[in-house]
Amino acid sequence: MQVATGKSILGGVAIGPLRVYRKEETQTAAASALTAEEELARFDAAREKAKEQLRALYDKALEEVGEENAAIFEIHEMMLEDDDYIDAVRSIVENQGATAEYAVATTGDNFAAAFADMEDAYMKARATDVRDVSGRVVNILSGAEEQDALGDEPAILVADDLTPSETVQMDKSKLLGFITRYGSANSHTAILARTMNIPALIGVDYDESWDGKLAVLDGYNHCVYVDPAPELLGAMEDKRKDDLKQEALLQGLKKKPNVTLDGREVKVYANIGNAGDVGLVLQNDGGGIGLFRSEFIYLNSQDFPTEEEQFAIYKRVAETMAGKKVIIRTLDIGADKQADYFGLDKEENPALGYRAIRICLTRRDIFKAQLRAILRASAFGAVSVMFPMIISVREIRDAKDVLEECRGELRERGVAMGEVEIGIMIETPAAVMMAEELAQEVQFFSLGTNDLTQYTLAIDRQNPKLDAFYDAHHPAILRMIRQTVEAGHRHGCWVGICGELGADLTLTETFLRMGVDELSVSPPAILPLRKKIRSLDLSKEPET
Ligand code: PEP
Ligand code: MG
């Protein structure tokens, strides 16, 4: 058995033979026997044909992967209409007496090199697109057939790189997964793979001798096993079967809105603990990430994670969520979540101790590194920031001041940032009682019912002896939720629930009647919750 690692684009497991795809280089002779006018007429005709193909691909992609992802083919079409691109081809044909094939291939390479040198991640990613579209025109000019990357049997495709058009043209019923040596998580190929729910690994140093061998692509653990050992193969087949059961449920509800029978829509987002969970969010059709428990990054580290390390993680999550909301909760360490390198003192009552925002507001160095990382990631998606364990207006103002300070520092460094919505966790009774004032400071509230229950009922959530007393449906909690929603709405704040209670289907109706706008739950809980929401009719009197 051979194991190779890479970077997973999506969770999931694929099992099957590997097929190594070698692209044939199209010959592009430099000197033409035709006149420049004749070569340019060939170029114009090929360009028109390529545009027709791209329009057909756009329609196919629109149906299969939606407008946002299909848009790449519109971009390709626009590239073929770009004056700079056309002039560059024209000048090579006219000045060098070259064939149209040569001129297009050279222009594609030159433009790709220029894009690849740009700082901006979006523009960098356009390098593949300009090569892709130029390759299409060259193929038309030289009469080359489109290669079928996949054979007759379903396979895991292995290639140096895949262009978006190659990816979308593939017969999905035969594509089990793909592995590439190059490519970026920001590329449209990666975005398409995610959208199509195909396990994929990039950055894998593969071997041509893999062709035809059986393999397991483990998207959860970022690796591929070639010639897997029988026990591993058995375990991964079981995992795959579990995934398929999950997907069967998903298929029925995917893309359906979270809307009640009487038309009330509610947002259903996901809770995650690390970037690797995002694949699950997508598989389960989460509308966004309502709670990214960022402290897990710290807990998985031997030392304080740097701004750069955090930025890479937040950026990856934001990019993967492709414009859907990603709410990053700032460090909520302390109490049950301890990391030695923080050097925190042992406390009598850690749940009531030095934790979360209390650490952040007194250890500004730690807080600011995280906030800068979040602000930088906001240029790559719809990132929001959420502060935990808030008990007063003063804390939120202090936290916002630090955020502003970080924004100023980044602005001075010329760093790009997006709009960042600011919210707080409502997980202390004090925050509920102050909700009216707090709502005037932020754009959203998210109810942390796990802590809110422990603090309201004075029951340690870690103590199993108290389970019988831990009544998550206690009227005090439900009243607090109602009070928070009403106060939030009075001041234009949207209000969600990200504690475990949000996934309690026996309370979904109650929450919707209270006016809760969003429920954020673990990824596997998304579809059962959607099913519940879609079965409710709020126009009818509630059953007592
Ligand atoms: C909560 O307290 O409800 C919450 C969502 O945060 P955590 O469980 O991480 O404390
Ligand atoms: Mg909490």
XYZ file of N, CA and C and ligand atoms in Angstrom, residues 271 291 293 295-296 329 332 336-337 355 386 388-389 425-427 446-455 461 470 497-501 520, ligand 1:
112
model
N -22.509 24.655 12.434
C -21.459 24.892 13.418
C -20.245 24.068 13.023
N -21.468 29.345 13.291
C -20.536 29.348 14.422
C -19.285 28.577 14.036
N -16.070 27.670 15.767
C -15.454 27.708 17.105
C -13.930 27.809 16.932
N -11.538 28.540 18.717
C -10.599 28.093 19.761
C -9.990 26.732 19.450
N -10.656 25.951 18.577
C -10.090 24.640 18.233
C -8.770 24.785 17.488
N -16.345 32.979 15.480
C -16.392 33.401 16.882
C -14.960 33.551 17.364
N -12.667 31.456 22.362
C -13.493 31.189 23.550
C -12.798 30.134 24.391
N -13.641 24.601 30.241
C -13.265 23.233 29.846
C -12.267 23.209 28.688
N -12.050 24.340 28.033
C -11.152 24.339 26.871
C -9.829 25.016 27.251
N -11.874 33.686 31.065
C -12.100 32.946 29.827
C -12.597 33.874 28.716
N -17.839 37.355 15.729
C -18.782 37.223 16.860
C -17.992 37.080 18.164
N -17.694 36.141 22.151
C -18.368 35.258 23.113
C -18.403 35.810 24.537
N -19.305 35.290 25.353
C -19.348 35.533 26.806
C -19.510 37.002 27.194
N -22.383 36.584 21.079
C -23.084 35.442 21.634
C -23.931 35.966 22.799
N -25.146 35.470 22.869
C -25.958 35.753 24.061
C -25.973 34.446 24.842
N -25.092 34.380 25.840
C -24.967 33.115 26.575
C -24.808 33.333 28.074
N -26.379 35.761 18.591
C -26.529 34.314 18.430
C -26.608 33.712 19.832
N -27.712 33.050 20.094
C -27.941 32.531 21.446
C -27.151 31.257 21.686
N -26.239 31.315 22.645
C -25.451 30.141 23.027
C -26.183 29.444 24.161
N -27.105 28.596 23.779
C -27.988 28.019 24.810
C -27.256 27.027 25.716
N -26.095 26.525 25.276
C -25.371 25.580 26.141
C -24.918 26.301 27.412
N -24.268 27.437 27.227
C -23.826 28.189 28.397
C -24.981 28.938 29.049
N -25.880 29.436 28.222
C -27.002 30.181 28.813
C -27.774 29.283 29.792
N -27.920 28.009 29.436
C -28.633 27.088 30.335
C -27.816 26.866 31.606
N -26.510 26.642 31.450
C -25.723 26.383 32.665
C -25.707 27.591 33.598
N -25.613 28.792 33.022
C -25.547 29.962 33.905
C -26.924 30.319 34.478
N -22.487 22.426 33.122
C -22.806 21.580 31.957
C -21.861 20.395 31.812
N -30.643 19.207 34.520
C -30.334 20.090 33.388
C -31.508 20.053 32.411
N -29.789 31.049 16.888
C -29.440 30.150 18.002
C -28.318 29.243 17.500
N -27.191 29.207 18.220
C -26.121 28.304 17.787
C -25.794 27.265 18.838
N -26.497 27.296 19.977
C -26.316 26.241 20.984
C -27.028 24.978 20.506
N -26.803 23.881 21.225
C -27.365 22.591 20.805
C -28.889 22.607 20.705
N -29.500 23.496 21.467
C -30.970 23.552 21.459
C -31.528 23.883 20.069
N -28.293 27.538 13.859
C -27.009 27.007 13.420
C -26.738 25.715 14.172
C -23.056 27.787 23.701
O -22.585 28.095 24.774
O -24.244 27.496 23.507
C -22.177 27.735 22.513
C -22.681 27.594 21.315
O -20.852 27.805 22.697
P -19.967 26.618 23.284
O -20.805 25.375 23.301
O -18.788 26.504 22.401
O -19.622 27.098 24.643
